[in-house]
PDB file of C-alpha atoms in Angstrom:
ATOM      1  CA  UNK A 146     -30.404 -23.708  -4.564  1.00 64.00           C
ATOM      2  CA  UNK A 147     -28.111 -21.322  -2.426  1.00 73.00           C
ATOM      3  CA  UNK A 148     -29.562 -20.388   0.708  1.00 79.00           C
ATOM      4  CA  UNK A 149     -28.960 -16.534   1.170  1.00 82.00           C
ATOM      5  CA  UNK A 150     -27.716 -15.705   4.735  1.00 89.00           C
ATOM      6  CA  UNK A 151     -28.175 -11.739   5.345  1.00 92.00           C
ATOM      7  CA  UNK A 152     -27.572  -9.704   8.870  1.00 92.00           C
ATOM      8  CA  UNK A 153     -29.827  -6.927   9.388  1.00 91.00           C
ATOM      9  CA  UNK A 154     -28.134  -3.832   9.517  1.00 90.00           C
ATOM     10  CA  UNK A 155     -29.168  -2.290  12.840  1.00 89.00           C
ATOM     11  CA  UNK A 156     -28.369  -5.630  14.303  1.00 92.00           C
ATOM     12  CA  UNK A 157     -25.030  -5.571  13.173  1.00 91.00           C
ATOM     13  CA  UNK A 158     -24.774  -1.649  15.141  1.00 90.00           C
ATOM     14  CA  UNK A 159     -21.797  -0.468  12.617  1.00 92.00           C
ATOM     15  CA  UNK A 160     -23.620   1.809  10.998  1.00 92.00           C
ATOM     16  CA  UNK A 161     -24.117   4.962  12.580  1.00 92.00           C
ATOM     17  CA  UNK A 162     -26.591   7.732  10.973  1.00 93.00           C
ATOM     18  CA  UNK A 163     -25.431  10.794  11.284  1.00 96.00           C
ATOM     19  CA  UNK A 164     -26.629  14.740  10.347  1.00 98.00           C
ATOM     20  CA  UNK A 165     -25.749  16.949   8.217  1.00 98.00           C
ATOM     21  CA  UNK A 166     -23.134  19.143   9.842  1.00 98.00           C
ATOM     22  CA  UNK A 167     -21.688  16.697  11.598  1.00 98.00           C
ATOM     23  CA  UNK A 168     -21.284  14.814   8.680  1.00 98.00           C
ATOM     24  CA  UNK A 169     -19.409  17.824   6.686  1.00 98.00           C
ATOM     25  CA  UNK A 170     -17.251  18.034  10.110  1.00 98.00           C
ATOM     26  CA  UNK A 171     -16.225  14.621   9.641  1.00 98.00           C
ATOM     27  CA  UNK A 172     -15.027  14.301   5.925  1.00 98.00           C
ATOM     28  CA  UNK A 173     -13.682  17.488   6.359  1.00 98.00           C
ATOM     29  CA  UNK A 174     -10.954  15.748   9.367  1.00 98.00           C
ATOM     30  CA  UNK A 175     -10.636  13.215   7.626  1.00 98.00           C
ATOM     31  CA  UNK A 176      -9.447  15.290   4.162  1.00 98.00           C
ATOM     32  CA  UNK A 177      -7.126  17.303   6.564  1.00 98.00           C
ATOM     33  CA  UNK A 178      -5.923  14.542   8.176  1.00 98.00           C
ATOM     34  CA  UNK A 179      -4.799  12.401   4.658  1.00 97.00           C
ATOM     35  CA  UNK A 180      -3.933  16.138   3.575  1.00 97.00           C
ATOM     36  CA  UNK A 181      -0.710  15.905   5.733  1.00 97.00           C
ATOM     37  CA  UNK A 182       0.202  12.293   4.378  1.00 97.00           C
ATOM     38  CA  UNK A 183       3.027  12.722   2.308  1.00 96.00           C
ATOM     39  CA  UNK A 184       5.579  10.111   0.415  1.00 96.00           C
ATOM     40  CA  UNK A 185       8.859  10.366   2.127  1.00 95.00           C
ATOM     41  CA  UNK A 186      11.887   8.514   1.015  1.00 96.00           C
ATOM     42  CA  UNK A 187      14.616   9.360   4.589  1.00 97.00           C
ATOM     43  CA  UNK A 188      13.450   7.196   7.254  1.00 98.00           C
ATOM     44  CA  UNK A 189      14.925   6.453  10.613  1.00 98.00           C
ATOM     45  CA  UNK A 190      15.768   3.056  11.812  1.00 98.00           C
ATOM     46  CA  UNK A 191      13.312   3.709  15.180  1.00 98.00           C
ATOM     47  CA  UNK A 192      11.685   0.849  16.333  1.00 98.00           C
ATOM     48  CA  UNK A 193       8.195   0.095  15.645  1.00 98.00           C
ATOM     49  CA  UNK A 194       5.933  -2.116  17.662  1.00 98.00           C
ATOM     50  CA  UNK A 195       4.931  -4.915  15.467  1.00 98.00           C
ATOM     51  CA  UNK A 196       1.636  -4.644  16.786  1.00 98.00           C
ATOM     52  CA  UNK A 197       0.831  -1.391  15.492  1.00 98.00           C
ATOM     53  CA  UNK A 198       1.863  -2.398  12.312  1.00 98.00           C
ATOM     54  CA  UNK A 199      -0.179  -5.560  12.350  1.00 98.00           C
ATOM     55  CA  UNK A 200      -3.436  -3.856  13.394  1.00 98.00           C
ATOM     56  CA  UNK A 201      -2.617  -1.202  10.266  1.00 98.00           C
ATOM     57  CA  UNK A 202      -3.273  -4.573   8.294  1.00 98.00           C
ATOM     58  CA  UNK A 203      -5.933  -6.085   9.851  1.00 98.00           C
ATOM     59  CA  UNK A 204      -7.944  -2.881   8.811  1.00 98.00           C
ATOM     60  CA  UNK A 205      -6.515  -3.039   5.115  1.00 98.00           C
ATOM     61  CA  UNK A 206      -8.089  -6.783   5.438  1.00 98.00           C
ATOM     62  CA  UNK A 207     -11.355  -4.674   5.937  1.00 98.00           C
ATOM     63  CA  UNK A 208     -10.962  -3.301   2.774  1.00 98.00           C
ATOM     64  CA  UNK A 209     -13.813  -4.253  -0.201  1.00 98.00           C
ATOM     65  CA  UNK A 210     -13.317  -7.458  -2.580  1.00 98.00           C
ATOM     66  CA  UNK A 211     -14.534  -9.336  -5.632  1.00 97.00           C
ATOM     67  CA  UNK A 212     -17.297 -12.019  -4.234  1.00 96.00           C
ATOM     68  CA  UNK A 213     -15.574 -11.539  -1.307  1.00 97.00           C
ATOM     69  CA  UNK A 214     -12.388 -13.316  -1.277  1.00 97.00           C
ATOM     70  CA  UNK A 215      -9.371 -10.830   0.027  1.00 98.00           C
ATOM     71  CA  UNK A 216      -7.683 -11.772  -2.786  1.00 98.00           C
ATOM     72  CA  UNK A 217      -4.434 -10.311  -0.810  1.00 98.00           C
ATOM     73  CA  UNK A 218      -1.372 -11.539   1.465  1.00 98.00           C
ATOM     74  CA  UNK A 219       0.760  -9.001   3.415  1.00 98.00           C
ATOM     75  CA  UNK A 220       4.795  -9.698   3.980  1.00 98.00           C
ATOM     76  CA  UNK A 221       5.569  -8.380   6.519  1.00 98.00           C
ATOM     77  CA  UNK A 222       9.882  -7.818   7.126  1.00 98.00           C
ATOM     78  CA  UNK A 223      11.629  -6.211  10.101  1.00 98.00           C
ATOM     79  CA  UNK A 224      14.030  -9.062   9.881  1.00 98.00           C
ATOM     80  CA  UNK A 225      17.689  -6.844   9.449  1.00 97.00           C
ATOM     81  CA  UNK A 226      19.278  -8.912   7.086  1.00 98.00           C
ATOM     82  CA  UNK A 227      15.865 -10.000   5.177  1.00 98.00           C
ATOM     83  CA  UNK A 228      16.063  -6.073   4.780  1.00 98.00           C
ATOM     84  CA  UNK A 229      18.973  -6.210   3.324  1.00 98.00           C
ATOM     85  CA  UNK A 230      18.435  -9.383   0.432  1.00 97.00           C
ATOM     86  CA  UNK A 231      15.265  -7.060  -0.611  1.00 97.00           C
ATOM     87  CA  UNK A 232      17.662  -3.702  -0.739  1.00 97.00           C
ATOM     88  CA  UNK A 233      20.060  -5.570  -2.491  1.00 97.00           C
ATOM     89  CA  UNK A 234      17.684  -7.458  -4.648  1.00 96.00           C
ATOM     90  CA  UNK A 235      15.658  -4.050  -5.806  1.00 96.00           C
ATOM     91  CA  UNK A 236      18.386  -2.053  -6.565  1.00 96.00           C
ATOM     92  CA  UNK A 237      19.634  -4.771  -9.129  1.00 96.00           C
ATOM     93  CA  UNK A 238      16.301  -4.191 -11.237  1.00 95.00           C
ATOM     94  CA  UNK A 239      16.360  -0.263 -10.552  1.00 95.00           C
ATOM     95  CA  UNK A 240      19.449   0.034 -12.391  1.00 95.00           C
ATOM     96  CA  UNK A 241      18.901  -2.006 -14.792  1.00 94.00           C
ATOM     97  CA  UNK A 242      15.235  -0.153 -15.580  1.00 92.00           C
ATOM     98  CA  UNK A 243      17.452   3.543 -15.787  1.00 94.00           C
ATOM     99  CA  UNK A 244      20.158   2.230 -17.956  1.00 93.00           C
ATOM    100  CA  UNK A 245      17.501   1.028 -20.527  1.00 91.00           C
ATOM    101  CA  UNK A 246      14.113  -0.252 -19.031  1.00 91.00           C
ATOM    102  CA  UNK A 247      12.316   2.886 -18.696  1.00 91.00           C
ATOM    103  CA  UNK A 248      12.253   5.024 -22.387  1.00 91.00           C
ATOM    104  CA  UNK A 249      12.813   8.525 -21.660  1.00 94.00           C
ATOM    105  CA  UNK A 250       9.166   9.585 -21.002  1.00 96.00           C
ATOM    106  CA  UNK A 251       9.016   7.960 -17.921  1.00 91.00           C
ATOM    107  CA  UNK A 252      12.332   9.097 -16.714  1.00 93.00           C
ATOM    108  CA  UNK A 253      11.280  12.412 -17.687  1.00 95.00           C
ATOM    109  CA  UNK A 254       8.163  12.111 -15.397  1.00 94.00           C
ATOM    110  CA  UNK A 255      10.177  10.985 -12.615  1.00 93.00           C
ATOM    111  CA  UNK A 256      12.730  13.640 -13.068  1.00 94.00           C
ATOM    112  CA  UNK A 257      11.204  16.405 -10.759  1.00 93.00           C
ATOM    113  CA  UNK A 258      11.334  13.480  -8.044  1.00 93.00           C
ATOM    114  CA  UNK A 259      14.296  13.332  -7.696  1.00 92.00           C
ATOM    115  CA  UNK A 260      14.153   9.443  -8.017  1.00 93.00           C
ATOM    116  CA  UNK A 261      16.950   6.927  -8.355  1.00 93.00           C
ATOM    117  CA  UNK A 262      18.273   3.916  -8.650  1.00 94.00           C
ATOM    118  CA  UNK A 263      19.970   3.819  -5.404  1.00 95.00           C
ATOM    119  CA  UNK A 264      17.108   2.227  -2.357  1.00 96.00           C
ATOM    120  CA  UNK A 265      18.668   2.985   1.357  1.00 97.00           C
ATOM    121  CA  UNK A 266      15.184   3.951   2.634  1.00 97.00           C
ATOM    122  CA  UNK A 267      14.807  -0.636   2.246  1.00 97.00           C
ATOM    123  CA  UNK A 268      17.082  -1.066   4.439  1.00 97.00           C
ATOM    124  CA  UNK A 269      16.816   1.655   7.153  1.00 98.00           C
ATOM    125  CA  UNK A 270      13.291   1.986   8.141  1.00 98.00           C
ATOM    126  CA  UNK A 271      11.727  -0.551  10.367  1.00 98.00           C
ATOM    127  CA  UNK A 272       9.259  -2.620   8.596  1.00 98.00           C
ATOM    128  CA  UNK A 273       8.616  -3.310   4.890  1.00 98.00           C
ATOM    129  CA  UNK A 274       5.322  -4.436   3.884  1.00 98.00           C
ATOM    130  CA  UNK A 275       5.496  -7.176   0.494  1.00 98.00           C
ATOM    131  CA  UNK A 276       2.132  -6.636  -0.752  1.00 98.00           C
ATOM    132  CA  UNK A 277       1.277  -9.911  -2.581  1.00 98.00           C
ATOM    133  CA  UNK A 278      -2.430 -10.463  -5.121  1.00 98.00           C
ATOM    134  CA  UNK A 279      -4.138 -13.656  -4.992  1.00 97.00           C
ATOM    135  CA  UNK A 280      -4.552 -15.107  -8.398  1.00 96.00           C
ATOM    136  CA  UNK A 281      -6.490 -17.930  -6.772  1.00 96.00           C
ATOM    137  CA  UNK A 282      -8.504 -18.542  -3.490  1.00 95.00           C
ATOM    138  CA  UNK A 283     -11.427 -17.332  -1.690  1.00 94.00           C
ATOM    139  CA  UNK A 284     -13.403 -16.947   1.269  1.00 93.00           C
ATOM    140  CA  UNK A 285     -11.238 -18.692   3.596  1.00 93.00           C
ATOM    141  CA  UNK A 286      -7.637 -20.036   3.808  1.00 89.00           C
ATOM    142  CA  UNK A 287      -7.070 -22.734   1.931  1.00 89.00           C
ATOM    143  CA  UNK A 288      -9.523 -22.833  -1.007  1.00 93.00           C
ATOM    144  CA  UNK A 289      -7.927 -23.070  -4.197  1.00 94.00           C
ATOM    145  CA  UNK A 290     -10.563 -20.622  -6.638  1.00 96.00           C
ATOM    146  CA  UNK A 291     -10.368 -18.283  -9.471  1.00 96.00           C
ATOM    147  CA  UNK A 292     -10.529 -14.492  -7.365  1.00 96.00           C
ATOM    148  CA  UNK A 293     -11.868 -11.687  -9.004  1.00 95.00           C
ATOM    149  CA  UNK A 294     -11.254  -8.278  -9.514  1.00 97.00           C
ATOM    150  CA  UNK A 295      -7.458  -8.871  -8.534  1.00 97.00           C
ATOM    151  CA  UNK A 296      -6.258  -5.622  -9.213  1.00 96.00           C
ATOM    152  CA  UNK A 297      -8.942  -3.127  -8.039  1.00 98.00           C
ATOM    153  CA  UNK A 298     -10.043  -5.210  -4.778  1.00 98.00           C
ATOM    154  CA  UNK A 299      -5.739  -5.053  -4.197  1.00 98.00           C
ATOM    155  CA  UNK A 300      -5.889  -1.375  -4.844  1.00 98.00           C
ATOM    156  CA  UNK A 301      -8.201  -0.270  -3.013  1.00 98.00           C
ATOM    157  CA  UNK A 302      -6.951  -2.741   0.232  1.00 98.00           C
ATOM    158  CA  UNK A 303      -3.164  -1.019  -0.230  1.00 98.00           C
ATOM    159  CA  UNK A 304      -5.325   2.444  -0.071  1.00 98.00           C
ATOM    160  CA  UNK A 305      -6.504   1.014   3.143  1.00 98.00           C
ATOM    161  CA  UNK A 306      -3.193   0.365   4.722  1.00 98.00           C
ATOM    162  CA  UNK A 307      -1.649   3.375   3.685  1.00 98.00           C
ATOM    163  CA  UNK A 308      -4.317   5.593   5.819  1.00 98.00           C
ATOM    164  CA  UNK A 309      -4.343   3.603   8.343  1.00 98.00           C
ATOM    165  CA  UNK A 310      -0.199   3.936   8.845  1.00 98.00           C
ATOM    166  CA  UNK A 311      -0.590   7.653   8.421  1.00 98.00           C
ATOM    167  CA  UNK A 312      -3.681   7.748  11.301  1.00 98.00           C
ATOM    168  CA  UNK A 313      -1.401   5.765  13.717  1.00 98.00           C
ATOM    169  CA  UNK A 314       1.279   8.247  12.971  1.00 98.00           C
ATOM    170  CA  UNK A 315       3.478   6.815  10.666  1.00 98.00           C
ATOM    171  CA  UNK A 316       5.294   7.958   7.301  1.00 98.00           C
ATOM    172  CA  UNK A 317       5.415   5.725   4.020  1.00 98.00           C
ATOM    173  CA  UNK A 318       6.495   5.276   0.735  1.00 97.00           C
ATOM    174  CA  UNK A 319       5.094   2.954  -1.730  1.00 97.00           C
ATOM    175  CA  UNK A 320       7.779   1.240  -4.401  1.00 94.00           C
ATOM    176  CA  UNK A 321       6.992  -0.955  -6.960  1.00 92.00           C
ATOM    177  CA  UNK A 322      10.556  -1.986  -8.499  1.00 85.00           C
ATOM    178  CA  UNK A 323       9.226  -3.577 -11.598  1.00 84.00           C
ATOM    179  CA  UNK A 324       9.484  -6.453 -11.670  1.00 90.00           C
ATOM    180  CA  UNK A 325       9.303  -7.412  -8.571  1.00 93.00           C
ATOM    181  CA  UNK A 326       9.061 -11.576  -8.643  1.00 94.00           C
ATOM    182  CA  UNK A 327      12.419 -11.272  -6.531  1.00 95.00           C
ATOM    183  CA  UNK A 328      10.061 -11.060  -3.629  1.00 97.00           C
ATOM    184  CA  UNK A 329       8.217 -13.926  -4.207  1.00 97.00           C
ATOM    185  CA  UNK A 330      11.490 -15.213  -4.157  1.00 95.00           C
ATOM    186  CA  UNK A 331      13.163 -13.853  -0.722  1.00 96.00           C
ATOM    187  CA  UNK A 332       9.641 -14.588   0.716  1.00 98.00           C
ATOM    188  CA  UNK A 333       8.619 -18.204  -0.054  1.00 97.00           C
ATOM    189  CA  UNK A 334       5.187 -16.829  -1.547  1.00 97.00           C
ATOM    190  CA  UNK A 335       3.457 -18.991  -4.109  1.00 95.00           C
ATOM    191  CA  UNK A 336       3.732 -18.601  -7.787  1.00 94.00           C
ATOM    192  CA  UNK A 337       0.118 -18.299  -7.594  1.00 94.00           C
ATOM    193  CA  UNK A 338       0.599 -15.044  -5.768  1.00 96.00           C
ATOM    194  CA  UNK A 339       1.888 -11.697  -7.702  1.00 96.00           C
ATOM    195  CA  UNK A 340       4.166  -8.949  -6.140  1.00 97.00           C
ATOM    196  CA  UNK A 341       2.188  -5.724  -5.948  1.00 97.00           C
ATOM    197  CA  UNK A 342       3.602  -3.249  -4.110  1.00 96.00           C
ATOM    198  CA  UNK A 343       5.748  -2.851  -0.929  1.00 98.00           C
ATOM    199  CA  UNK A 344       5.215  -0.685   1.255  1.00 98.00           C
ATOM    200  CA  UNK A 345       8.187   1.268   3.362  1.00 98.00           C
ATOM    201  CA  UNK A 346       7.172   2.396   7.027  1.00 98.00           C
ATOM    202  CA  UNK A 347       8.217   4.099   9.779  1.00 98.00           C
ATOM    203  CA  UNK A 348       9.592   7.281  11.229  1.00 98.00           C
ATOM    204  CA  UNK A 349      10.830  10.318   9.303  1.00 98.00           C
ATOM    205  CA  UNK A 350      14.327  11.878   9.825  1.00 97.00           C
ATOM    206  CA  UNK A 351      14.472  15.383  11.019  1.00 95.00           C
ATOM    207  CA  UNK A 352      15.831  16.561   7.715  1.00 95.00           C
ATOM    208  CA  UNK A 353      13.275  14.697   5.298  1.00 95.00           C
ATOM    209  CA  UNK A 354      12.060  16.568   2.513  1.00 95.00           C
ATOM    210  CA  UNK A 355       9.203  16.138   0.062  1.00 95.00           C
ATOM    211  CA  UNK A 356       9.589  16.837  -3.745  1.00 94.00           C
ATOM    212  CA  UNK A 357       7.703  19.986  -4.652  1.00 95.00           C
ATOM    213  CA  UNK A 358       6.081  18.259  -6.924  1.00 95.00           C
ATOM    214  CA  UNK A 359       4.883  16.098  -5.264  1.00 94.00           C
ATOM    215  CA  UNK A 360       2.644  18.245  -3.428  1.00 94.00           C
ATOM    216  CA  UNK A 361       1.007  19.253  -7.247  1.00 96.00           C
ATOM    217  CA  UNK A 362      -2.437  18.034  -6.644  1.00 97.00           C
ATOM    218  CA  UNK A 363      -5.333  18.081  -8.750  1.00 97.00           C
ATOM    219  CA  UNK A 364      -8.370  20.797  -7.724  1.00 97.00           C
ATOM    220  CA  UNK A 365     -11.458  18.822  -7.376  1.00 97.00           C
ATOM    221  CA  UNK A 366     -13.134  20.771 -10.061  1.00 97.00           C
ATOM    222  CA  UNK A 367      -9.976  18.960 -12.068  1.00 98.00           C
ATOM    223  CA  UNK A 368     -11.244  15.640 -10.692  1.00 97.00           C
ATOM    224  CA  UNK A 369     -15.202  15.636 -10.272  1.00 98.00           C
ATOM    225  CA  UNK A 370     -17.548  16.211 -12.495  1.00 97.00           C
ATOM    226  CA  UNK A 371     -21.339  16.165 -11.216  1.00 98.00           C
ATOM    227  CA  UNK A 372     -23.982  14.762 -13.529  1.00 98.00           C
TER     228      UNK A 372
END
């Protein structure tokens, strides 16, 4: 039989009990901070210390996951030539998307955002983070077990990553060219990994703008119901 091992939470010292008033204040403060997060498409090439990005990725690695297999890999790209290659490959897929892959309804949904096949931010921003979902792995590196709740787990980790980058003072853009198989080739990732998301991060240009459409957020009573 499996011997289950646990460490009491109070021995870890990680849980900090707080009163109702403090909890409300902290919830409000966190909301106010995340409310200032915006997706932008105009970045400067101002350098960002690699250590900052690495700590944000390490934060993402603390996300919960199915069976604690942590089925994610983050390819951190700062090399100018590699970013150039990724941009060219992404734009090739994007041109196909806008020319014939996407249906009219999809293009209509994107129209208020003013997006198109040109993606200069992939080359300008100091860092690209290619997120891969690992179909096989395990709780330790080198394991070869099936990973469960793959998309849910990686999605949560990406949420952690975006929040961490914003908290550090950086702007972000989530980019999902379809298909993204070129990322596996460019970054030499194994067939057991599927490209999941490309996160662009750095400092916004002074004249960076946010589409009005993206600032429309559903109110609480439209996204929640108390039962």
